[in-house]
Coordinates of C-alpha atoms in Angstrom, one line a residue:
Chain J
X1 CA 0.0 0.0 0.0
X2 CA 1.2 3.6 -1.3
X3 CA 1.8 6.6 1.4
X4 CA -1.1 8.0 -0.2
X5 CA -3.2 4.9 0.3
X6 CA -2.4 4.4 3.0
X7 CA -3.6 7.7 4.5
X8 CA -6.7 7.5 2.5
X9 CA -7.4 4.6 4.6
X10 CA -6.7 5.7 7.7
X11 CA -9.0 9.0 7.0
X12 CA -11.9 6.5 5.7
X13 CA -11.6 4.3 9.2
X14 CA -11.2 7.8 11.1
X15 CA -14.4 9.4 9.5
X16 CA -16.4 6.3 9.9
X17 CA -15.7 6.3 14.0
X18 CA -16.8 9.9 14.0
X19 CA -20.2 8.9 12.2
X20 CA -20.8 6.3 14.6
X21 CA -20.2 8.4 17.5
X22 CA -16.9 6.5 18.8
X23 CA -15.5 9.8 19.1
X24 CA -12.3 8.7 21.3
X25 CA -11.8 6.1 18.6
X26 CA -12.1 9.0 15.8
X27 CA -9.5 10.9 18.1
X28 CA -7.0 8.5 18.3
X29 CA -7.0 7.3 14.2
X30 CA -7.1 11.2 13.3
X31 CA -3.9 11.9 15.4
X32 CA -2.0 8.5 13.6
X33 CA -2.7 10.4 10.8
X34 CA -1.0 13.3 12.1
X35 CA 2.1 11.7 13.0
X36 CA 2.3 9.8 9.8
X37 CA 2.0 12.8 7.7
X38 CA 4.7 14.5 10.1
X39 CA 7.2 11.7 10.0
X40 CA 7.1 11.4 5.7
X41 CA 9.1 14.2 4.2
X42 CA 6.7 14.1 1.2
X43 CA 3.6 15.3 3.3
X44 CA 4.8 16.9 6.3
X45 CA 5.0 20.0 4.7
X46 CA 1.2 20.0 3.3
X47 CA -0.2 22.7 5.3
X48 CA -3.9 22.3 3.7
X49 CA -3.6 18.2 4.7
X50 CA -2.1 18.6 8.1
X51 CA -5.0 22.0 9.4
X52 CA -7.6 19.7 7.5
X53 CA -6.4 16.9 10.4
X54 CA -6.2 19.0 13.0
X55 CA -9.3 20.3 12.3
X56 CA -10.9 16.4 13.0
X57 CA -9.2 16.1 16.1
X58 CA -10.8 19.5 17.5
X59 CA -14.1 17.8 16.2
X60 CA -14.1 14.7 18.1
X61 CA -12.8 16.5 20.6
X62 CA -15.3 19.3 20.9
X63 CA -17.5 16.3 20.5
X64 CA -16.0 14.4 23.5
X65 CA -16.0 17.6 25.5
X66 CA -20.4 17.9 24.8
X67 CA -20.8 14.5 26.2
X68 CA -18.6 14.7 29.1
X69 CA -21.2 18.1 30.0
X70 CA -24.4 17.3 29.2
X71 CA -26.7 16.6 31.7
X72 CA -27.0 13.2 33.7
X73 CA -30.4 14.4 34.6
X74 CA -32.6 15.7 32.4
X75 CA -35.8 16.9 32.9
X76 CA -38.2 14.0 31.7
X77 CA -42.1 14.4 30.6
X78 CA -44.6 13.4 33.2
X79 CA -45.4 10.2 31.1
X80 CA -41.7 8.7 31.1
X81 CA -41.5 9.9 34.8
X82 CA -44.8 7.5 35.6
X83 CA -43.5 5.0 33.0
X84 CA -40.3 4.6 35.2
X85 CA -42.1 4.6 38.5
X86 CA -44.1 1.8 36.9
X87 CA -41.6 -0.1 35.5
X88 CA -39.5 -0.2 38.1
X89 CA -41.8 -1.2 40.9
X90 CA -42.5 -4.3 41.2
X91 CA -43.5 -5.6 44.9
X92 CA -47.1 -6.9 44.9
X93 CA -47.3 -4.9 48.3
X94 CA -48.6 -1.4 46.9
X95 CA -47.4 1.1 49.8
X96 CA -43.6 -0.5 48.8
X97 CA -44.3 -0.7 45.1
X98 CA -45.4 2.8 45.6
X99 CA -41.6 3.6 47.6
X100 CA -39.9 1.4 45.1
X101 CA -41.5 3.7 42.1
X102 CA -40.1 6.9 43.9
X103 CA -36.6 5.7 44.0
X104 CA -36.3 4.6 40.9
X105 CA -37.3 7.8 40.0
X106 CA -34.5 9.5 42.4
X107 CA -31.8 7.0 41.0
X108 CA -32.8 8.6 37.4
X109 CA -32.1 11.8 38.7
X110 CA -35.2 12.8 39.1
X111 CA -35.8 14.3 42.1
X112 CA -38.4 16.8 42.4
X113 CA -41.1 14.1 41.5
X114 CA -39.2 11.5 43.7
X115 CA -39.6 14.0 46.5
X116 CA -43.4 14.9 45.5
X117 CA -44.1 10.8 45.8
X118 CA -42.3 10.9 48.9
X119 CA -43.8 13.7 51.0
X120 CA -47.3 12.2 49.9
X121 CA -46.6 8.5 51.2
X122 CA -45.3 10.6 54.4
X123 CA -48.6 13.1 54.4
X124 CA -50.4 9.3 53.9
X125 CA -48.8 7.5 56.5
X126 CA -47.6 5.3 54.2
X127 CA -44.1 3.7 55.1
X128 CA -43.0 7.3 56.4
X129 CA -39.6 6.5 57.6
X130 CA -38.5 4.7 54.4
X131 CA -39.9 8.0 52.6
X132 CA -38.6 10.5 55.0
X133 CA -35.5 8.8 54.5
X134 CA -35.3 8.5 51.1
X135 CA -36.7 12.1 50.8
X136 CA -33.4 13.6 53.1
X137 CA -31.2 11.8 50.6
X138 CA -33.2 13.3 47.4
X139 CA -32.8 17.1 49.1
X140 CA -29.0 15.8 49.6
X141 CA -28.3 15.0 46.0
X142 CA -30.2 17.6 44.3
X143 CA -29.0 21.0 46.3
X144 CA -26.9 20.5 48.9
X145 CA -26.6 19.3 53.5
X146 CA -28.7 22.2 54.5
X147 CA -31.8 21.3 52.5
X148 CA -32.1 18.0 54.4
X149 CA -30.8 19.6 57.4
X150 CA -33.8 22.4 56.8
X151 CA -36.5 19.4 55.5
X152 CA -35.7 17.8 58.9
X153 CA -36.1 20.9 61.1
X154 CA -39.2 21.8 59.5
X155 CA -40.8 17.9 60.3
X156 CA -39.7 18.9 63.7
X157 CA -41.4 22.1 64.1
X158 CA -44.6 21.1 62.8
X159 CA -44.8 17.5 64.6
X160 CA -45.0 15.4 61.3
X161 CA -43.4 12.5 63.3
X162 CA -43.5 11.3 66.6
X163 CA -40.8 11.9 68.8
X164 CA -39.2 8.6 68.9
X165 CA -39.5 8.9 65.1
X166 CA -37.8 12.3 65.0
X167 CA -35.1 11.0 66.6
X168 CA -34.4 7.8 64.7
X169 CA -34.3 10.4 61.3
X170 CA -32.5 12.7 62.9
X171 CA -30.0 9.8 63.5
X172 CA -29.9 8.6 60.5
X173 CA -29.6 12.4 59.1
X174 CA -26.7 13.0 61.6
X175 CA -25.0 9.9 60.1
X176 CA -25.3 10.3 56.5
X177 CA -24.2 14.1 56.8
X178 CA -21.0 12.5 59.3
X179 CA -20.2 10.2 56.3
X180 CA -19.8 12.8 54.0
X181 CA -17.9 14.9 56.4
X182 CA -20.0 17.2 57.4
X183 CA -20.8 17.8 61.2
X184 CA -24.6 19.2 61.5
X185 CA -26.3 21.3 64.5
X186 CA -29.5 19.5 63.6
X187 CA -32.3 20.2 66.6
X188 CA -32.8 17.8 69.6
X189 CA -35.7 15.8 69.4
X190 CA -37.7 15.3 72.6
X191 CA -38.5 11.4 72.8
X192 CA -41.8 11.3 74.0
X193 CA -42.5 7.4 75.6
X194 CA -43.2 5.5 73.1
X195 CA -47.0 4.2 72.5
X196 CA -47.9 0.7 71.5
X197 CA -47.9 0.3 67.5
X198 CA -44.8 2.9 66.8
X199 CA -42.0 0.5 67.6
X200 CA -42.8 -1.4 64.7
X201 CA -43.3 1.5 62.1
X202 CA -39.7 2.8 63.6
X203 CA -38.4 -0.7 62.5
X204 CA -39.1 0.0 58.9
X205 CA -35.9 2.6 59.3
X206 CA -32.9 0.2 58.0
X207 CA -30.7 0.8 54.9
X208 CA -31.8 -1.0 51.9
X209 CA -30.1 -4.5 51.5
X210 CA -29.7 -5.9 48.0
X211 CA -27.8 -9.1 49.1
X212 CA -26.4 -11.1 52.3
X213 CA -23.4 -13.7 52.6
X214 CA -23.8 -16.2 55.4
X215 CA -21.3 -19.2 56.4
X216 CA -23.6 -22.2 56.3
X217 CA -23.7 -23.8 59.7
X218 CA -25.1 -27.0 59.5
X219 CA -25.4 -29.6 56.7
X220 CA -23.1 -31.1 54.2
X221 CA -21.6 -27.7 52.9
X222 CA -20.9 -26.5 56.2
X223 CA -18.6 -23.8 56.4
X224 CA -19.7 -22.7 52.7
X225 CA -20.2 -19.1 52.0
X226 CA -23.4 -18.4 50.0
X227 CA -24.7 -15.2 49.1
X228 CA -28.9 -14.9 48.4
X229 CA -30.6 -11.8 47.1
X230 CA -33.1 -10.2 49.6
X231 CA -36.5 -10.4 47.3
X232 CA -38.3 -8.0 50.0
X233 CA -37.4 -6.1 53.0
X234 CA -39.4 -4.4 55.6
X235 CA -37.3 -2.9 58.2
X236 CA -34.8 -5.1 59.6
X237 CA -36.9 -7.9 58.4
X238 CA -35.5 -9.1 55.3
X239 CA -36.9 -12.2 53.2
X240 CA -34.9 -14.1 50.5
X241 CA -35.7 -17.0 47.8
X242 CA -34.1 -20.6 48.0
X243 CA -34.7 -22.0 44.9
X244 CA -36.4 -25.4 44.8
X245 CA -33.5 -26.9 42.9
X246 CA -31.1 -25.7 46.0
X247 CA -33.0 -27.4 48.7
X248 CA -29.9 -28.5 50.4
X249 CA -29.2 -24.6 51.2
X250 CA -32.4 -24.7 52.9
X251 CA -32.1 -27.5 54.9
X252 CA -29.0 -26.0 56.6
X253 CA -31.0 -23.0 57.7
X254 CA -33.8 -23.6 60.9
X255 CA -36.2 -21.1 62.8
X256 CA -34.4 -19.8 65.8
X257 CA -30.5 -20.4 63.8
X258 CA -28.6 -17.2 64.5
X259 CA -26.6 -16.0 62.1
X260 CA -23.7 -14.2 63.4
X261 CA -21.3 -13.4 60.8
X262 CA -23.9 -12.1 57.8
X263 CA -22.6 -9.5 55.6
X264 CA -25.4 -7.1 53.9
X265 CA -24.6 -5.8 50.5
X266 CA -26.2 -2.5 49.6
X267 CA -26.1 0.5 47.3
X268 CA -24.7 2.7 49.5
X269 CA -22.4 0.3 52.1
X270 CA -21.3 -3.1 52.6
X271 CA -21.6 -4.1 56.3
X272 CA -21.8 -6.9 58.9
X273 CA -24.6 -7.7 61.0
X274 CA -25.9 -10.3 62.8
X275 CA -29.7 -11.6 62.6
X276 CA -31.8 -14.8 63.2
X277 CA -34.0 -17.0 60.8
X278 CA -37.7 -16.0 61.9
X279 CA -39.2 -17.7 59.3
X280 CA -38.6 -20.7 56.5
X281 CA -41.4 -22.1 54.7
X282 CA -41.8 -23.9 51.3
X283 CA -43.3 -21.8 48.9
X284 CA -46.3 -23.4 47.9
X285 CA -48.0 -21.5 45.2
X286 CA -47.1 -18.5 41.9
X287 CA -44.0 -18.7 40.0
X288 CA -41.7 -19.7 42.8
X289 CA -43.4 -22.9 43.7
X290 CA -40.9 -25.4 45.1
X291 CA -39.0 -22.9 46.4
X292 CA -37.5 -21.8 50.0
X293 CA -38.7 -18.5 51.6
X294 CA -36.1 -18.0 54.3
X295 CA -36.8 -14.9 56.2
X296 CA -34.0 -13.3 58.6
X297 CA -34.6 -10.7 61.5
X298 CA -31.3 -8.5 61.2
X299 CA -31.2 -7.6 65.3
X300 CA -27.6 -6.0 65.3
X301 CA -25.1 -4.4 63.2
Chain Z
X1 CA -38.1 -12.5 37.0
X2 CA -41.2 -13.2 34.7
X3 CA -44.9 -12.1 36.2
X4 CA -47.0 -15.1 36.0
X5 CA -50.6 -14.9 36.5
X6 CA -51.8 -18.7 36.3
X7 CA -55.4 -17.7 36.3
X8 CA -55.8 -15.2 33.5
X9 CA -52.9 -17.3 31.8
X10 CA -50.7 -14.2 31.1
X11 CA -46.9 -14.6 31.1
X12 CA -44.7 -11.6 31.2
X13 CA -40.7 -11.5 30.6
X14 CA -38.2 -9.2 30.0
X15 CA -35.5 -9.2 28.3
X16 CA -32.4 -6.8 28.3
X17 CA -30.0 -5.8 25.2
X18 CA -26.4 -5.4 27.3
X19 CA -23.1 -4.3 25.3
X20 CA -20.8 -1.6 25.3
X21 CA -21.3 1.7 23.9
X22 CA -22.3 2.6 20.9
X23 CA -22.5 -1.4 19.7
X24 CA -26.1 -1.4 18.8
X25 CA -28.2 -2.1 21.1
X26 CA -30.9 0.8 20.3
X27 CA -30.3 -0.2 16.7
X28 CA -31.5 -3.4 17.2
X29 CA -35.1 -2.2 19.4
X30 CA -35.8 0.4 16.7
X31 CA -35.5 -2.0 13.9
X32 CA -37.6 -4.6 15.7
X33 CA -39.9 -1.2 16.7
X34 CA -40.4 -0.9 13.1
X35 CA -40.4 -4.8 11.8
X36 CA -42.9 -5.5 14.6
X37 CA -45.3 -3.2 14.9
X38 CA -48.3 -5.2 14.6
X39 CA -46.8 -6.7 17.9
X40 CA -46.9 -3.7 19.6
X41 CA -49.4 -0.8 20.4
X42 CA -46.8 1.3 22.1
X43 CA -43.8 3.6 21.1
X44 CA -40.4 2.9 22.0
X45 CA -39.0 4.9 24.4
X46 CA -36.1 6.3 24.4
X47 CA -33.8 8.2 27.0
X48 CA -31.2 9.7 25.2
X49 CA -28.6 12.1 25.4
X50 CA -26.1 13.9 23.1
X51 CA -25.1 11.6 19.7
X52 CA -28.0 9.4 20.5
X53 CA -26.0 7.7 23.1
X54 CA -28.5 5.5 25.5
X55 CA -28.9 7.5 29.0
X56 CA -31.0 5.7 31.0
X57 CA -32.7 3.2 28.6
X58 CA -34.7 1.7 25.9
X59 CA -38.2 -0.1 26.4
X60 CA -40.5 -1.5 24.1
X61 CA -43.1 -3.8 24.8
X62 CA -44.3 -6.5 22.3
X63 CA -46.9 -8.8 22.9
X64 CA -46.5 -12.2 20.9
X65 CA -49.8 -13.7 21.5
X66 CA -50.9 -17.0 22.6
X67 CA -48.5 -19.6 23.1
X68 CA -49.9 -23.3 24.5
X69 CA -52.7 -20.9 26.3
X70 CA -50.6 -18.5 27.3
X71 CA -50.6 -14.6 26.4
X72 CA -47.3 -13.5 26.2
X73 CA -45.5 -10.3 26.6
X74 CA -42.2 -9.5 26.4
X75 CA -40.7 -6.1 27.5
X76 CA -37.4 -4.9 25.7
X77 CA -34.7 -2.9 27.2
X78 CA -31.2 -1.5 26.5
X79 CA -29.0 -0.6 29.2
X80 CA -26.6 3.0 28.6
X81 CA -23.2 1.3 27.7
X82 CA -20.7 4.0 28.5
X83 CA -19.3 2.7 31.8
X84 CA -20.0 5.2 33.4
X85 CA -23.6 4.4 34.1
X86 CA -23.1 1.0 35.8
X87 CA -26.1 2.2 38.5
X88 CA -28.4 2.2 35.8
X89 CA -27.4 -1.1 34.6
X90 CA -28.2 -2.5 37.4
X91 CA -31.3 -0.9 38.0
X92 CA -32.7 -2.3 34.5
X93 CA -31.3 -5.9 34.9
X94 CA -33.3 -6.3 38.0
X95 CA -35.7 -9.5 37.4
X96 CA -34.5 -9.8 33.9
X97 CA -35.4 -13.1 32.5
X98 CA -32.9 -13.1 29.1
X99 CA -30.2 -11.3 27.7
X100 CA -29.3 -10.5 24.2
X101 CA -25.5 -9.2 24.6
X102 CA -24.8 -6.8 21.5
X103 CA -21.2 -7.1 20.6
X104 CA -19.4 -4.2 18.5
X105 CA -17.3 -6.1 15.8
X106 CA -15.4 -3.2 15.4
X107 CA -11.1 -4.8 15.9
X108 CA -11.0 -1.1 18.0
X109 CA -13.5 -1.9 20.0
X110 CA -12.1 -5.3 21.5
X111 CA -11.5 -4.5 24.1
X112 CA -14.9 -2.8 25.5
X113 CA -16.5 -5.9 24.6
X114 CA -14.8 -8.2 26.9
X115 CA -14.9 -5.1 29.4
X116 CA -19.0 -4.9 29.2
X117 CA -19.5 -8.8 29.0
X118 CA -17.2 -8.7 32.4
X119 CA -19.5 -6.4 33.8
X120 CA -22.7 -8.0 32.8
X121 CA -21.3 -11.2 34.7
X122 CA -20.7 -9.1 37.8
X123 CA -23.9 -7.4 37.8
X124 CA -25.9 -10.6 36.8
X125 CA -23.6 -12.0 39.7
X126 CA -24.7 -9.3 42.7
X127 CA -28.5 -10.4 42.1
X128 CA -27.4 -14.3 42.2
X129 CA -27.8 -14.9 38.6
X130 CA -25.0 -17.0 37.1
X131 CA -24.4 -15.5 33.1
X132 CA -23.7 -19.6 32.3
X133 CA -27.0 -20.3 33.7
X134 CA -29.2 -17.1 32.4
X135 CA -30.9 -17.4 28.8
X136 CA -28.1 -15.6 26.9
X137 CA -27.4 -15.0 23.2
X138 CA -24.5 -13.1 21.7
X139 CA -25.1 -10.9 18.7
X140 CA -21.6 -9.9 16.3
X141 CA -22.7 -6.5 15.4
X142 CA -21.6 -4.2 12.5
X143 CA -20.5 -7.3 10.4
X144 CA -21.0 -4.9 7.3
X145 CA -18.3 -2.7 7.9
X146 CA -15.5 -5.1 7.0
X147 CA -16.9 -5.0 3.1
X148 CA -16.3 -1.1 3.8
X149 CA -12.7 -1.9 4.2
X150 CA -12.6 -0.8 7.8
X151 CA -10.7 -4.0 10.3
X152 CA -13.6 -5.8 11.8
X153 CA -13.0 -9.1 13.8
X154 CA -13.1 -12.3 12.5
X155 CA -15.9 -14.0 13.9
X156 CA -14.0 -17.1 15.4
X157 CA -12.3 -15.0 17.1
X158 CA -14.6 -13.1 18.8
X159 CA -16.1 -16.7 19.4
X160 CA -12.6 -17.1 21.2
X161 CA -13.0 -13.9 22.8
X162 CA -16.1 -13.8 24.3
X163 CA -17.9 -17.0 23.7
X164 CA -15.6 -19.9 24.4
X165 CA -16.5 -20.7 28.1
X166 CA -20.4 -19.2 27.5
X167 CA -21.4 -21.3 24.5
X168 CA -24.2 -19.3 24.3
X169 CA -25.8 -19.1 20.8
X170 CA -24.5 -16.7 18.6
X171 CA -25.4 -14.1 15.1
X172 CA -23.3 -12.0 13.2
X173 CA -26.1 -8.7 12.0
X174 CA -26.1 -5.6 10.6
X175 CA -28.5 -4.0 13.2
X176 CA -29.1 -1.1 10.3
X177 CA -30.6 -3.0 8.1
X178 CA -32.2 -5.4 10.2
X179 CA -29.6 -8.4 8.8
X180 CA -29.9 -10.9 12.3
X181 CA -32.2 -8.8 14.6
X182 CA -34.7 -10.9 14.1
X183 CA -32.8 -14.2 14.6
X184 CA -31.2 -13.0 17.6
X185 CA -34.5 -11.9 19.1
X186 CA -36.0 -14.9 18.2
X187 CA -33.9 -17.1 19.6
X188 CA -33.2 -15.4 23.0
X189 CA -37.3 -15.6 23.2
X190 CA -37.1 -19.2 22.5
X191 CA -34.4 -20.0 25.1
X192 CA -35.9 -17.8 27.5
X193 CA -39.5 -18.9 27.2
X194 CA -38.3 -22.5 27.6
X195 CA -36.3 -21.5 30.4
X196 CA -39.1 -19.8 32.2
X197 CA -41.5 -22.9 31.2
X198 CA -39.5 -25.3 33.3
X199 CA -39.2 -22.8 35.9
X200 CA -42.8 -21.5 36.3
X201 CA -44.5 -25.1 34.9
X202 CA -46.7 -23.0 33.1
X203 CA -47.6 -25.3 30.2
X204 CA -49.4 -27.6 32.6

């Protein structure tokens, strides 16, 4: 292959990563170019050939620069927004399908609504310490601490929560702020006793768990680290699926085992916790007939 | 995972077009968008962003009738490949029930390929799903471009490359013009229908 050829073809394979957007790719082939043209007497004093090159480079790069700013969020229409929240849902349990919706929507970037579908499952009563939660951490990513910090003061001012549920947000506030370095004055909450039925609503408050590893204690893989995906979580109840086909995992697991070394996998930390089997059952009907439903109590991190 | 409802007979999978960047992925939707639409009463949607590169993702729902009682409908996503947006990856693979991996044939874009495969493994991984074990088929995208003169990758080797330990059923297409879209499609439906079939028992 001639020089000329050759360059031909290097300008050909150059333009066509351009056109299909592989602009780093286009980058790269338009500087070879350069530097073959530079390094053959012949060409390396074509002005015209070598500002024409140049001139591709600060395409792809202006290019490269556009998509490195645009916008990770974008505002979306109201029907994509409720197509996400519905797509992205999918516990039968309509108050979590409802929660699941809004962060879905949050993880997208989009906020504002997230917050809207948050502040009306709070206003309903409906899992409003996974919302309020998940609403401080919206306010967090979208402007900055102190419109969490300013969220939180105002649920204090006008009694949104009880006290005892006040001061497990304000907790959980004062330690998502400490993580990202940031040391808050937030108000003190007076804990008013607790009444009968709140103790469980304040269990609902645990970080979302994706996934645990446990060493298997009993049975012929003892020892064995398995990891199982949580399929539902309600506080620090967690449930996860056994599949039929993997009964011997179930049969190392009993009601009452405590698990002591169980690491929880989530989006925002890995940690260790310890918990006890509260419930395994053989599910008997739907999809996951055959199966395992082994459901832990996490009672310690 | 699939939504079965055993009493109205109604079977509903999805399936998720994985790859790198810029491979093909919403290629392949929008041709099947317009090949299919008889199958489908709804737009495609897409989230894009600048260059038509995938932000969040593609969906399209088809619906592919009866099949041994059952209504069936499958929903169709792309994840974004720029690696950069592994979160969203994850968020669209939850309960898939096949995967169509979109690989770009491109000899430049080698290495991407085995990049994104290693990440759908890892993500697959993180909700228990073993990529050996998941309905998987392997698409060899952009054969046209060697006729162009531009260095593509023989298709053994990307066999070698990507596909040796898998074994997963494989195409080589031309997403543009629809050359193995429709065999790709077709056969990850197949594999995951069947797959679903002797999980859920639904023929009985």
């Amino acid at each position: 292959m001639s020089d000329k050829e050759r360059i031909k073809s290097l300008i050909k394979e150059a333009a066509l990563y351009q056109k299909q957007g592989l602009f780093e790719e286009s980058k790269e082939k338009y500087e070879e170019i350069l530097t073959f043209i530079q390094d053959h007497e012949r060409y390396s004093k074509d002005k015209k050939l070598i500002d024409a090159v140049k001139g591709k480079i600060r395409i792809a790069e202006d290019n490269l620069d556009e998509i490195d700013k645009t916008t990770e969020t974008p505002a979306l229409s109201q029907e994509i927004q409720d197509l996400i929240s519905r797509l992205f849902s999918s516990s039968k349990d309509k108050d979590m399908a409802a929660i699941e919706g809004a962060v879905a929507l949050a993880k997208f970037g989009q906020y504002e609504k997230a917050l809207a579908e948050f502040q009306r499952l709070i206003e309903e009563g409906k899992m409003p310490l996974v919302a309020a939660k998940n609403s401080l951490m919206c306010h967090i990513a979208i402007s900055s601490p102190d419109a969490a910090i300013a969220q939180f003061e105002q649920w204090v001012s006008w009694n949104t929560f009880s006290g005892p549920d006040l001061k497990y947000i304000r907790t959980f506030l004062e330690n998502t702020l400490e993580k990202q370095g940031i040391k808050a004055d937030l108000p003190l909450v007076d804990e008013a006793p607790d009444v009968e039925g709140e103790s469980e609503e304040r269990e609902v408050d645990m970080i979302d768990i994706s996934s645990i590893s446990v060493e298997l204690a009993n049975g012929p893989r003892k020892g064995e680290k398995i990891e199982l995906q949580v399929t539902f979580q309600l506080g620090n109840k967690i449930s996860t699926i056994i599949p039929a086909q993997q009964k011997y995992l179930a049969d190392a697991f009993k009601i009452g085992l405590r698990l002591s070394g169980m690491q929880c996998f989530s989006p925002l930390a890995i940690f260790n916790a310890r918990g006890i089997v509260s419930g395994l059952k053989i599910v008997t009907s739907g999809p996951r007939r055959g199966s395992h439903a082994l459901d832990i109590t996490i009672d310690g991190v | 995972m699939a939504v079965f409802n055993p009493k109205d007979r109604v079977i509903e999978c999805k399936i998720v077009y994985y790859g790198p960047g810029r491979s093909g992925k919403t290629t392949n939707l929008e041709y099947i968008f317009k090949a299919g639409k008889k199958y489908t009463n709804s737009e495609l949607v897409s989230i894009n962003t600048k260059g038509d590169r995938t932000l969040f993702f593609d969906f399209l729902p088809l619906g592919l009738g009866k099949i041994r009682g059952c209504d069936v409908k499958v929903q169709l996503y792309t994840v974004p490949g720029q690696a950069k947006y592994n979160s969203t990856r994850k968020l669209v693979l939850k309960n898939v029930d096949g995967v169509v991996f979109v690989a770009d044939s491109l000899e430049i874009r080698r290495k991407e390929n085995f990049l994104s495969l290693k990440d759908l493994q890892q993500n697959l991984a993180e909700k228990n799903m073993n990529i050996l074990k998941i309905p998987l088929v392997i698409q060899y995208n952009k054969r046209d471009l060697g006729e162009q003169g531009i260095p593509i990758m023989p298709i053994k080797d990307m066999e070698r490359d990507l596909n040796s330990k898998l074994k997963a059923p494989s195409f080589g297409a031309n997403a543009l013009k629809g050359k193995g879209v429709g065999e790709t499609l077709k056969k990850c439906l197949i594999l995951t229908l069947r797959h679903l079939q002797k999980e859920l028992q639904w023929s009985q």
